[in-house]
Amino acid sequence: MKVLQISGGTPLRGTISAPGSKNAGLAILSAVLLADGESVLHNVPNVSDIRIKSQLLETFGAKVRMIEGSLFIDSSDICFSEPEEDQVRLIRTSFYLLGPLLARLGRVRIPAPGGCKIGARPVDYHLKSLEAMGATIRLENGWYFAETNGLKAANLYFDFPSAGATQHMMATACLADGITTIDNAAIEPEVTALAGFLNSIGANIEGAGTGTITITGRKSLQGSVYRIPDDRLQAGTYLLAGAITGGDVTVTDILPENQTALINKLIESGVEVEEGPNWVRAKSNGRMKGIRVKTMPHPGFPTDMQQPMAAALTLASGISAIEETIYESRIGHIPELRRMGANIELQGRTALITGVKKLDSAIVEASDLRAGAALVLAGLAAEGETTVRNIHFIDRGYEDIEGTLQKLGASVTRIEEESAGPKEVLS
Ligand code: EPU
């Protein structure tokens, strides 16, 4: 099994560019099935979630080619199919194919999304919304079977601004009859990115990026060429890598306005931040200071940055408090950071972190994608050689993490470790 071997203690310095966004890419890879003809996606991140999703599209009859960071997807001849349950359960967004396939084919059978280590993550908003749009859905032996005689527009409201439900319903409504509205919609940049793609294939979407989205359904949509925007979460992780190691890191090809919460929290913790039209620089001014962080839907502090930020704050002076409000159990990083000498106490949904002067190297195991990123950050700052196991989680959402960190001067290598502990199942 491969592991990341990190020799910590070097301040990271330099400039890197952010790859394409995993989460925007995954959302677009569900919506692409709505279009007749070929769509071409550029700036596709080379991460495992995207590769798995692309393979899944082929199961439904799409023709997919990947050429140097671009995906060519022809969804002219999509067909009813029963995908492998294990394959679908590898990534949660497989489930978001349900609406687009239903709109195109009138019937779909797809397994329920797999379990996950960060929270329950129900799909009730998705199911209720599709039913409101005229689908009948039943759950049989862990598989959803959905049928419709034609989807119609509906007025949808989510109790919580779910990114996934907003993306799934916004895409599905593009082929529903009439005008659909989504209230309390998510305003994450990945929602706006998806709307950009959908409008490029001929959809009529207004209000994406606000709490109310209006979608006027079309009879059909045609493939287009679209560039996936850059990944604010990979970018944020590398800025934190600069901060935790006492370094100076610039990430280019990003929109600073999508990083506002992280930038503000970095400044509050004593990091010097500069921004330009498409770049952000985080320069350490010595030890970070303890701060309070609360995860919120965009533009609040992103839950996906919560675990990497926790790693950074383990070395801050004073006490930090990080409250996770989105996922009830996004805490897999905590026991592993403690192995490295971090002082973290969990009180309900709040991690109280008393900063320590140094972290020790250790063998640690990623429990999910962002927990893995947090452990890599800790390893970069720790004294000695840290081994991070279960790096398939990291590969889900970070493109060539070791190569990127090496460009910043880090000593990180991917090596084969013979006895690297129990195998984890992706979820
Ligand atoms: N929720 C419900 N019912 C639903 C849908 C969501 O109760 O039907 C709840 C969830 O349980 C959660 C909250 O709403 O408490 C927010 O979930 P959301 O639907 O927004 O999350 P998601 O779409 O499943 C995406 C990202 C996550 C990211 C969240 C929040 C993708 C593939 N995933 O998940 O990214 O944390 O939005 O921004 O886009 C990651 O990249 O590491 C990751 C987990």
Short mmCIF file of C-alpha atoms and ligand atoms in Angstrom, two decimals:
data_model
loop_
_atom_site.label_atom_id
_atom_site.label_comp_id
_atom_site.label_asym_id
_atom_site.label_seq_id
_atom_site.Cartn_x
_atom_site.Cartn_y
_atom_site.Cartn_z
CA MET A 1 0.00 0.00 0.00
CA LYS A 2 1.28 3.46 -0.88
CA VAL A 3 1.88 6.03 1.85
CA LEU A 4 3.14 9.59 1.96
CA GLN A 5 6.46 9.97 3.72
CA ILE A 6 7.01 13.52 4.93
CA SER A 7 10.18 14.93 6.37
CA GLY A 8 8.87 17.98 8.20
CA GLY A 9 10.27 21.24 9.38
CA THR A 10 10.95 23.09 6.12
CA PRO A 11 9.14 26.41 5.64
CA LEU A 12 7.31 26.14 2.30
CA ARG A 13 8.02 28.91 -0.16
CA GLY A 14 7.03 29.57 -3.74
CA THR A 15 4.18 29.81 -6.18
CA ILE A 16 1.87 27.11 -7.47
CA SER A 17 -1.31 27.20 -9.52
CA ALA A 18 -4.56 25.57 -8.45
CA PRO A 19 -5.89 22.69 -10.56
CA GLY A 20 -9.54 22.41 -11.62
CA SER A 21 -12.19 22.04 -8.96
CA LYS A 22 -13.11 18.48 -7.99
CA ASN A 23 -16.52 19.43 -6.65
CA ALA A 24 -17.47 21.62 -9.61
CA GLY A 25 -16.18 18.88 -11.92
CA LEU A 26 -18.22 16.18 -10.21
CA ALA A 27 -21.40 18.25 -10.41
CA ILE A 28 -20.81 18.95 -14.10
CA LEU A 29 -20.17 15.26 -14.73
CA SER A 30 -23.71 14.51 -13.55
CA ALA A 31 -25.25 17.31 -15.57
CA VAL A 32 -23.40 16.43 -18.76
CA LEU A 33 -25.83 13.56 -19.34
CA LEU A 34 -28.59 16.11 -19.97
CA ALA A 35 -27.01 17.17 -23.25
CA ASP A 36 -27.29 15.55 -26.65
CA GLY A 37 -23.98 15.42 -28.46
CA GLU A 38 -20.47 15.94 -27.20
CA SER A 39 -19.36 18.19 -24.36
CA VAL A 40 -15.73 19.07 -23.88
CA LEU A 41 -14.52 19.93 -20.40
CA HIS A 42 -11.15 21.60 -19.93
CA ASN A 43 -9.10 22.00 -16.75
CA VAL A 44 -10.35 18.65 -15.44
CA PRO A 45 -8.52 17.73 -12.22
CA ASN A 46 -6.65 14.44 -12.30
CA VAL A 47 -8.14 13.04 -9.07
CA SER A 48 -9.68 9.65 -8.44
CA ASP A 49 -13.24 10.87 -7.82
CA ILE A 50 -13.32 12.36 -11.30
CA ARG A 51 -11.89 9.20 -12.88
CA ILE A 52 -14.47 7.03 -11.10
CA LYS A 53 -17.33 9.30 -12.13
CA SER A 54 -16.16 9.31 -15.75
CA GLN A 55 -16.17 5.50 -15.77
CA LEU A 56 -19.67 5.51 -14.34
CA LEU A 57 -20.89 7.69 -17.21
CA GLU A 58 -19.70 5.00 -19.60
CA THR A 59 -21.92 2.50 -17.78
CA PHE A 60 -24.88 4.61 -18.91
CA GLY A 61 -23.77 4.64 -22.53
CA ALA A 62 -21.79 7.88 -22.61
CA LYS A 63 -18.61 7.82 -24.67
CA VAL A 64 -15.80 9.32 -22.63
CA ARG A 65 -12.25 10.21 -23.65
CA MET A 66 -9.67 11.93 -21.48
CA ILE A 67 -6.92 13.77 -23.36
CA GLU A 68 -4.39 15.80 -21.42
CA GLY A 69 -6.63 17.36 -18.79
CA SER A 70 -9.68 17.57 -21.05
CA LEU A 71 -12.67 15.25 -21.00
CA PHE A 72 -14.67 14.61 -24.16
CA ILE A 73 -18.08 13.21 -23.25
CA ASP A 74 -20.65 12.24 -25.83
CA SER A 75 -23.99 11.58 -24.14
CA SER A 76 -26.06 11.21 -27.34
CA ASP A 77 -26.78 7.53 -26.75
CA ILE A 78 -27.26 7.16 -23.03
CA CYS A 79 -29.27 4.14 -21.96
CA PHE A 80 -30.95 2.48 -19.00
CA SER A 81 -28.36 0.46 -17.10
CA GLU A 82 -27.81 -1.01 -13.68
CA PRO A 83 -24.36 0.12 -12.55
CA GLU A 84 -22.17 -1.90 -10.21
CA GLU A 85 -23.26 -1.12 -6.67
CA ASP A 86 -19.67 -0.96 -5.44
CA GLN A 87 -18.72 1.49 -8.17
CA VAL A 88 -21.62 3.84 -7.39
CA ARG A 89 -20.90 3.76 -3.70
CA LEU A 90 -17.33 4.87 -4.19
CA ILE A 91 -18.44 8.47 -4.64
CA ARG A 92 -21.48 10.21 -3.25
CA THR A 93 -22.21 12.32 -6.31
CA SER A 94 -23.05 9.19 -8.32
CA PHE A 95 -26.47 9.64 -6.80
CA TYR A 96 -26.79 13.03 -8.48
CA LEU A 97 -27.03 11.23 -11.82
CA LEU A 98 -30.54 10.21 -10.82
CA GLY A 99 -32.32 13.41 -11.89
CA PRO A 100 -30.52 13.95 -15.22
CA LEU A 101 -30.97 10.28 -16.16
CA LEU A 102 -34.63 10.44 -15.18
CA ALA A 103 -35.09 13.54 -17.31
CA ARG A 104 -33.49 11.84 -20.31
CA LEU A 105 -34.71 8.24 -19.93
CA GLY A 106 -37.85 8.33 -17.76
CA ARG A 107 -36.61 5.55 -15.47
CA VAL A 108 -33.50 4.93 -13.40
CA ARG A 109 -32.26 2.31 -10.97
CA ILE A 110 -29.32 3.40 -8.86
CA PRO A 111 -27.94 2.29 -5.49
CA ALA A 112 -28.34 4.54 -2.45
CA PRO A 113 -25.18 6.54 -1.78
CA GLY A 114 -22.62 4.80 0.41
CA GLY A 115 -21.97 5.58 4.04
CA CYS A 116 -19.46 8.23 4.89
CA LYS A 117 -17.12 9.05 7.70
CA ILE A 118 -18.05 12.72 8.09
CA GLY A 119 -21.76 12.52 8.90
CA ALA A 120 -25.08 10.90 8.00
CA ARG A 121 -25.51 12.94 4.78
CA PRO A 122 -29.14 12.05 4.01
CA VAL A 123 -30.65 12.57 0.53
CA ASP A 124 -34.15 13.57 1.60
CA TYR A 125 -34.07 16.99 -0.15
CA HIS A 126 -33.14 15.27 -3.40
CA LEU A 127 -35.93 12.70 -3.15
CA LYS A 128 -38.64 15.16 -2.08
CA SER A 129 -37.70 17.54 -4.86
CA LEU A 130 -37.75 14.89 -7.57
CA GLU A 131 -41.14 13.71 -6.31
CA ALA A 132 -42.41 17.30 -6.44
CA MET A 133 -41.26 17.35 -10.06
CA GLY A 134 -43.35 14.30 -10.90
CA ALA A 135 -41.11 11.33 -10.20
CA THR A 136 -42.19 8.26 -8.28
CA ILE A 137 -39.33 6.82 -6.30
CA ARG A 138 -39.09 3.67 -4.22
CA LEU A 139 -36.24 2.20 -2.26
CA GLU A 140 -35.79 -1.56 -2.72
CA ASN A 141 -32.94 -3.50 -1.17
CA GLY A 142 -30.67 -0.49 -1.08
CA TRP A 143 -31.48 0.63 -4.63
CA TYR A 144 -33.62 3.59 -5.67
CA PHE A 145 -35.97 2.94 -8.55
CA ALA A 146 -37.36 6.14 -10.06
CA GLU A 147 -39.84 6.62 -12.89
CA THR A 148 -41.64 9.52 -14.53
CA ASN A 149 -43.93 10.22 -17.44
CA GLY A 150 -42.22 13.57 -17.84
CA LEU A 151 -40.73 15.89 -15.26
CA LYS A 152 -42.56 19.13 -14.57
CA ALA A 153 -41.42 22.34 -12.92
CA ALA A 154 -41.88 22.84 -9.17
CA ASN A 155 -41.26 25.39 -6.45
CA LEU A 156 -38.56 23.86 -4.29
CA TYR A 157 -37.30 24.90 -0.88
CA PHE A 158 -34.47 23.35 1.13
CA ASP A 159 -34.38 23.49 4.93
CA PHE A 160 -30.62 23.92 4.62
CA PRO A 161 -28.80 25.35 1.59
CA SER A 162 -27.42 22.01 0.41
CA ALA A 163 -24.82 22.31 -2.34
CA GLY A 164 -25.56 18.86 -3.70
CA ALA A 165 -29.35 19.20 -3.70
CA THR A 166 -29.12 22.64 -5.31
CA GLN A 167 -26.83 21.30 -8.04
CA HIS A 168 -28.88 18.14 -8.59
CA MET A 169 -32.22 19.95 -8.84
CA MET A 170 -30.89 22.88 -10.84
CA ALA A 171 -29.56 20.43 -13.43
CA THR A 172 -32.67 18.24 -13.48
CA ALA A 173 -35.01 21.23 -13.83
CA CYS A 174 -33.26 22.20 -17.06
CA LEU A 175 -35.24 19.48 -18.84
CA ALA A 176 -38.47 19.78 -16.79
CA ASP A 177 -41.55 21.36 -18.29
CA GLY A 178 -42.04 24.93 -17.00
CA ILE A 179 -40.26 27.27 -14.61
CA THR A 180 -38.71 25.78 -11.47
CA THR A 181 -37.63 27.89 -8.54
CA ILE A 182 -35.23 26.80 -5.81
CA ASP A 183 -35.40 28.80 -2.59
CA ASN A 184 -32.77 28.71 0.13
CA ALA A 185 -30.44 27.47 -2.58
CA ALA A 186 -26.75 26.98 -1.86
CA ILE A 187 -24.53 29.80 -3.14
CA GLU A 188 -21.27 27.87 -3.21
CA PRO A 189 -18.96 28.78 -6.14
CA GLU A 190 -19.41 25.19 -7.37
CA VAL A 191 -23.15 25.89 -7.83
CA THR A 192 -22.34 28.94 -9.93
CA ALA A 193 -19.82 26.91 -11.92
CA LEU A 194 -22.44 24.28 -12.67
CA ALA A 195 -24.93 26.94 -13.74
CA GLY A 196 -22.28 28.30 -16.11
CA PHE A 197 -21.90 24.88 -17.68
CA LEU A 198 -25.68 24.33 -17.89
CA ASN A 199 -26.24 27.70 -19.54
CA SER A 200 -23.46 26.84 -21.98
CA ILE A 201 -25.38 23.74 -23.10
CA GLY A 202 -28.50 25.84 -23.70
CA ALA A 203 -30.21 25.90 -20.31
CA ASN A 204 -31.92 29.01 -18.98
CA ILE A 205 -30.83 29.55 -15.36
CA GLU A 206 -31.03 32.81 -13.48
CA GLY A 207 -29.96 33.63 -9.94
CA ALA A 208 -27.25 30.99 -9.44
CA GLY A 209 -25.02 32.32 -6.67
CA THR A 210 -28.03 33.80 -4.85
CA GLY A 211 -30.53 32.17 -2.51
CA THR A 212 -33.21 31.93 -5.22
CA ILE A 213 -32.56 30.21 -8.52
CA THR A 214 -35.00 30.16 -11.43
CA ILE A 215 -34.73 27.56 -14.15
CA THR A 216 -36.82 27.64 -17.31
CA GLY A 217 -37.00 24.10 -18.66
CA ARG A 218 -35.95 23.31 -22.23
CA LYS A 219 -36.99 20.45 -24.51
CA SER A 220 -33.37 19.50 -25.19
CA LEU A 221 -29.80 20.66 -24.57
CA GLN A 222 -26.70 20.44 -26.74
CA GLY A 223 -23.12 19.65 -25.73
CA SER A 224 -20.68 22.53 -25.40
CA VAL A 225 -17.12 23.42 -24.46
CA TYR A 226 -16.56 24.53 -20.87
CA ARG A 227 -13.58 25.21 -18.59
CA ILE A 228 -13.92 23.93 -15.03
CA PRO A 229 -12.94 26.71 -12.61
CA ASP A 230 -10.05 26.24 -10.23
CA ASP A 231 -10.25 24.46 -6.93
CA ARG A 232 -10.61 26.84 -4.00
CA LEU A 233 -10.21 23.96 -1.55
CA GLN A 234 -6.92 22.63 -2.89
CA ALA A 235 -5.77 26.26 -3.08
CA GLY A 236 -6.78 26.87 0.54
CA THR A 237 -4.95 23.78 1.69
CA TYR A 238 -1.69 24.99 0.13
CA LEU A 239 -2.09 28.45 1.66
CA LEU A 240 -2.46 26.74 5.03
CA ALA A 241 0.63 24.66 4.26
CA GLY A 242 2.54 27.94 3.94
CA ALA A 243 1.08 29.22 7.19
CA ILE A 244 1.69 26.10 9.30
CA THR A 245 5.32 25.76 8.19
CA GLY A 246 6.18 29.43 8.76
CA GLY A 247 6.63 29.91 5.02
CA ASP A 248 5.41 32.08 2.17
CA VAL A 249 3.10 30.48 -0.41
CA THR A 250 1.31 32.05 -3.36
CA VAL A 251 -1.48 30.22 -5.19
CA THR A 252 -2.41 31.51 -8.62
CA ASP A 253 -5.36 30.89 -10.96
CA ILE A 254 -7.93 31.31 -8.21
CA LEU A 255 -10.58 33.89 -7.43
CA PRO A 256 -9.67 35.55 -4.11
CA GLU A 257 -13.35 36.42 -3.57
CA ASN A 258 -14.03 32.69 -3.20
CA GLN A 259 -11.48 32.51 -0.38
CA THR A 260 -12.78 35.38 1.74
CA ALA A 261 -13.52 33.39 4.89
CA LEU A 262 -10.17 31.60 4.85
CA ILE A 263 -8.28 34.81 4.09
CA ASN A 264 -9.95 36.62 6.96
CA LYS A 265 -9.22 33.82 9.40
CA LEU A 266 -5.60 33.65 8.28
CA ILE A 267 -5.23 37.40 8.85
CA GLU A 268 -6.91 37.11 12.25
CA SER A 269 -4.41 34.41 13.20
CA GLY A 270 -1.50 36.69 12.32
CA VAL A 271 -0.69 35.49 8.81
CA GLU A 272 0.08 38.22 6.29
CA VAL A 273 -2.18 37.83 3.25
CA GLU A 274 -1.95 39.64 -0.06
CA GLU A 275 -4.25 39.16 -2.99
CA GLY A 276 -4.32 40.08 -6.65
CA PRO A 277 -6.91 39.58 -9.35
CA ASN A 278 -6.26 35.81 -9.58
CA TRP A 279 -3.88 34.97 -6.77
CA VAL A 280 -3.53 34.87 -3.01
CA ARG A 281 -0.29 34.92 -1.01
CA ALA A 282 -0.05 33.75 2.60
CA LYS A 283 3.16 34.73 4.36
CA SER A 284 3.86 33.66 7.90
CA ASN A 285 4.72 36.30 10.46
CA GLY A 286 5.96 33.76 12.95
CA ARG A 287 3.69 31.61 15.07
CA MET A 288 -0.04 31.79 14.30
CA LYS A 289 -2.38 33.04 17.05
CA GLY A 290 -5.30 31.01 18.36
CA ILE A 291 -8.68 31.97 16.82
CA ARG A 292 -12.32 30.91 16.75
CA VAL A 293 -13.66 29.31 13.58
CA LYS A 294 -17.22 28.25 12.79
CA THR A 295 -18.08 26.38 9.61
CA MET A 296 -20.99 27.79 7.64
CA PRO A 297 -22.43 27.53 4.14
CA HIS A 298 -20.68 29.83 1.65
CA PRO A 299 -19.56 32.59 2.10
CA GLY A 300 -18.93 31.33 5.64
CA PHE A 301 -15.88 29.31 6.56
CA PRO A 302 -15.99 26.13 4.44
CA THR A 303 -16.39 22.83 6.25
CA ASP A 304 -13.87 21.39 3.79
CA MET A 305 -11.19 23.68 5.24
CA GLN A 306 -12.09 22.89 8.85
CA GLN A 307 -9.74 19.93 9.26
CA PRO A 308 -6.73 21.53 7.52
CA MET A 309 -7.30 24.70 9.60
CA ALA A 310 -7.39 22.58 12.76
CA ALA A 311 -4.00 21.15 11.85
CA ALA A 312 -2.59 24.66 11.39
CA LEU A 313 -3.99 25.83 14.72
CA THR A 314 -2.43 22.96 16.68
CA LEU A 315 0.78 25.00 16.55
CA ALA A 316 -0.78 28.43 17.20
CA SER A 317 -0.16 30.30 20.42
CA GLY A 318 -3.10 30.22 22.82
CA ILE A 319 -6.41 28.45 22.47
CA SER A 320 -8.49 27.98 19.32
CA ALA A 321 -12.08 26.80 19.01
CA ILE A 322 -13.36 25.23 15.79
CA GLU A 323 -17.08 24.56 15.58
CA GLU A 324 -18.25 22.22 12.81
CA THR A 325 -21.88 22.97 12.02
CA ILE A 326 -22.34 21.12 8.70
CA TYR A 327 -21.22 17.54 9.37
CA GLU A 328 -21.73 15.96 12.78
CA SER A 329 -18.70 13.69 12.63
CA ARG A 330 -16.03 15.39 10.57
CA ILE A 331 -13.54 14.62 13.29
CA GLY A 332 -11.36 11.79 11.99
CA HIS A 333 -8.29 14.02 12.02
CA ILE A 334 -8.44 14.64 15.76
CA PRO A 335 -7.14 11.33 17.18
CA GLU A 336 -4.40 11.26 14.55
CA LEU A 337 -3.28 14.83 15.28
CA ARG A 338 -3.22 13.90 18.96
CA ARG A 339 -0.79 11.08 18.09
CA MET A 340 1.49 13.82 16.81
CA GLY A 341 1.33 15.70 20.10
CA ALA A 342 -1.56 18.08 19.37
CA ASN A 343 -3.68 19.12 22.34
CA ILE A 344 -7.28 18.88 21.13
CA GLU A 345 -10.38 18.35 23.22
CA LEU A 346 -13.72 17.71 21.58
CA GLN A 347 -16.71 19.34 23.25
CA GLY A 348 -19.83 18.47 21.28
CA ARG A 349 -19.24 19.86 17.82
CA THR A 350 -16.42 22.13 18.91
CA ALA A 351 -12.74 21.20 18.90
CA LEU A 352 -10.84 23.13 21.54
CA ILE A 353 -7.21 23.32 20.52
CA THR A 354 -4.52 24.43 22.93
CA GLY A 355 -1.55 25.31 20.79
CA VAL A 356 1.65 23.34 21.33
CA LYS A 357 5.16 24.49 20.49
CA LYS A 358 5.96 21.51 18.27
CA LEU A 359 4.38 18.45 16.68
CA ASP A 360 6.13 15.10 16.66
CA SER A 361 6.36 12.84 13.66
CA ALA A 362 4.21 9.70 13.76
CA ILE A 363 2.52 7.09 11.60
CA VAL A 364 -1.00 8.42 11.05
CA GLU A 365 -4.02 7.29 9.03
CA ALA A 366 -6.35 9.41 6.93
CA SER A 367 -10.03 8.71 7.62
CA ASP A 368 -11.39 10.90 4.81
CA LEU A 369 -10.16 13.33 2.20
CA ARG A 370 -9.77 16.51 4.24
CA ALA A 371 -8.58 14.65 7.34
CA GLY A 372 -5.83 13.31 5.10
CA ALA A 373 -4.95 16.84 4.00
CA ALA A 374 -4.83 17.93 7.64
CA LEU A 375 -2.38 15.14 8.47
CA VAL A 376 -0.15 16.09 5.56
CA LEU A 377 -0.06 19.68 6.83
CA ALA A 378 0.80 18.50 10.32
CA GLY A 379 3.53 16.26 8.89
CA LEU A 380 5.03 19.21 6.99
CA ALA A 381 5.39 21.12 10.26
CA ALA A 382 6.38 18.22 12.53
CA GLU A 383 9.90 17.34 13.51
CA GLY A 384 11.12 14.15 11.83
CA GLU A 385 9.55 11.67 9.42
CA THR A 386 5.77 11.37 9.36
CA THR A 387 4.01 8.60 7.47
CA VAL A 388 0.45 9.23 6.26
CA ARG A 389 -1.48 6.07 5.42
CA ASN A 390 -4.78 5.59 3.55
CA ILE A 391 -3.73 8.16 1.00
CA HIS A 392 -6.35 6.95 -1.49
CA PHE A 393 -8.61 9.34 0.42
CA ILE A 394 -6.26 12.24 -0.36
CA ASP A 395 -6.05 11.19 -4.01
CA ARG A 396 -9.82 11.63 -4.27
CA GLY A 397 -9.47 15.39 -4.24
CA TYR A 398 -5.82 16.51 -4.44
CA GLU A 399 -4.03 16.33 -7.76
CA ASP A 400 -0.44 15.19 -7.32
CA ILE A 401 -0.23 16.49 -3.77
CA GLU A 402 3.38 15.40 -3.30
CA GLY A 403 4.49 17.00 -6.59
CA THR A 404 2.78 20.25 -5.67
CA LEU A 405 4.31 20.34 -2.21
CA GLN A 406 7.73 19.46 -3.61
CA LYS A 407 7.49 22.56 -5.83
CA LEU A 408 7.19 24.54 -2.60
CA GLY A 409 10.31 22.92 -1.18
CA ALA A 410 8.69 20.20 0.92
CA SER A 411 10.22 16.80 1.36
CA VAL A 412 7.25 14.53 0.57
CA THR A 413 7.42 11.24 -1.28
CA ARG A 414 4.94 8.54 -2.16
CA ILE A 415 6.38 5.17 -1.30
CA GLU A 416 5.24 1.60 -1.01
CA GLU A 417 4.84 0.52 2.59
CA GLU A 418 4.60 -3.22 3.00
CA SER A 419 2.61 -3.43 6.23
CA ALA A 420 0.57 -0.27 6.01
CA GLY A 421 -2.30 -1.29 8.26
CA PRO A 422 -5.89 -2.34 7.50
CA LYS A 423 -7.41 -1.55 4.13
CA GLU A 424 -10.02 1.20 4.12
CA VAL A 425 -13.17 1.15 2.02
CA LEU A 426 -13.94 4.30 0.06
CA SER A 427 -17.29 5.82 0.87
N1 EPU B 1 -28.41 17.52 3.78
C1 EPU B 1 -29.60 16.98 4.20
N2 EPU B 1 -30.42 16.42 3.26
C2 EPU B 1 -30.10 16.36 1.96
C3 EPU B 1 -28.88 16.92 1.52
C4 EPU B 1 -28.04 17.51 2.46
O1 EPU B 1 -29.92 17.00 5.39
O2 EPU B 1 -30.88 15.82 1.16
C5 EPU B 1 -27.49 18.11 4.77
C6 EPU B 1 -26.21 17.28 4.92
O3 EPU B 1 -26.37 16.19 5.78
C7 EPU B 1 -25.24 18.30 5.45
C8 EPU B 1 -25.71 19.59 4.81
O4 EPU B 1 -27.03 19.36 4.32
O5 EPU B 1 -25.36 18.41 6.85
C9 EPU B 1 -24.85 20.07 3.67
O6 EPU B 1 -24.66 19.05 2.74
P1 EPU B 1 -24.52 19.37 1.20
O7 EPU B 1 -25.63 18.72 0.49
O8 EPU B 1 -24.31 20.83 1.01
O9 EPU B 1 -23.16 18.61 0.87
P2 EPU B 1 -22.84 17.75 -0.40
O10 EPU B 1 -23.41 18.38 -1.60
O11 EPU B 1 -23.13 16.33 -0.13
C10 EPU B 1 -20.71 19.05 -1.06
C11 EPU B 1 -19.27 18.71 -1.25
C12 EPU B 1 -18.62 18.47 0.09
C13 EPU B 1 -18.79 19.71 0.94
C14 EPU B 1 -20.28 20.09 1.05
C15 EPU B 1 -20.51 21.40 1.78
C16 EPU B 1 -19.17 17.57 -3.38
C17 EPU B 1 -18.89 16.32 -4.09
N3 EPU B 1 -19.12 17.51 -2.05
O12 EPU B 1 -21.27 17.91 -0.44
O13 EPU B 1 -17.24 18.28 -0.20
O14 EPU B 1 -18.29 19.46 2.22
O15 EPU B 1 -20.85 20.22 -0.27
O16 EPU B 1 -19.89 22.44 1.11
O17 EPU B 1 -19.39 18.60 -3.98
C18 EPU B 1 -15.09 17.45 0.14
O18 EPU B 1 -14.77 17.94 -0.94
O19 EPU B 1 -14.25 17.03 0.98
C19 EPU B 1 -16.51 17.36 0.48
C20 EPU B 1 -16.99 16.50 1.38
#
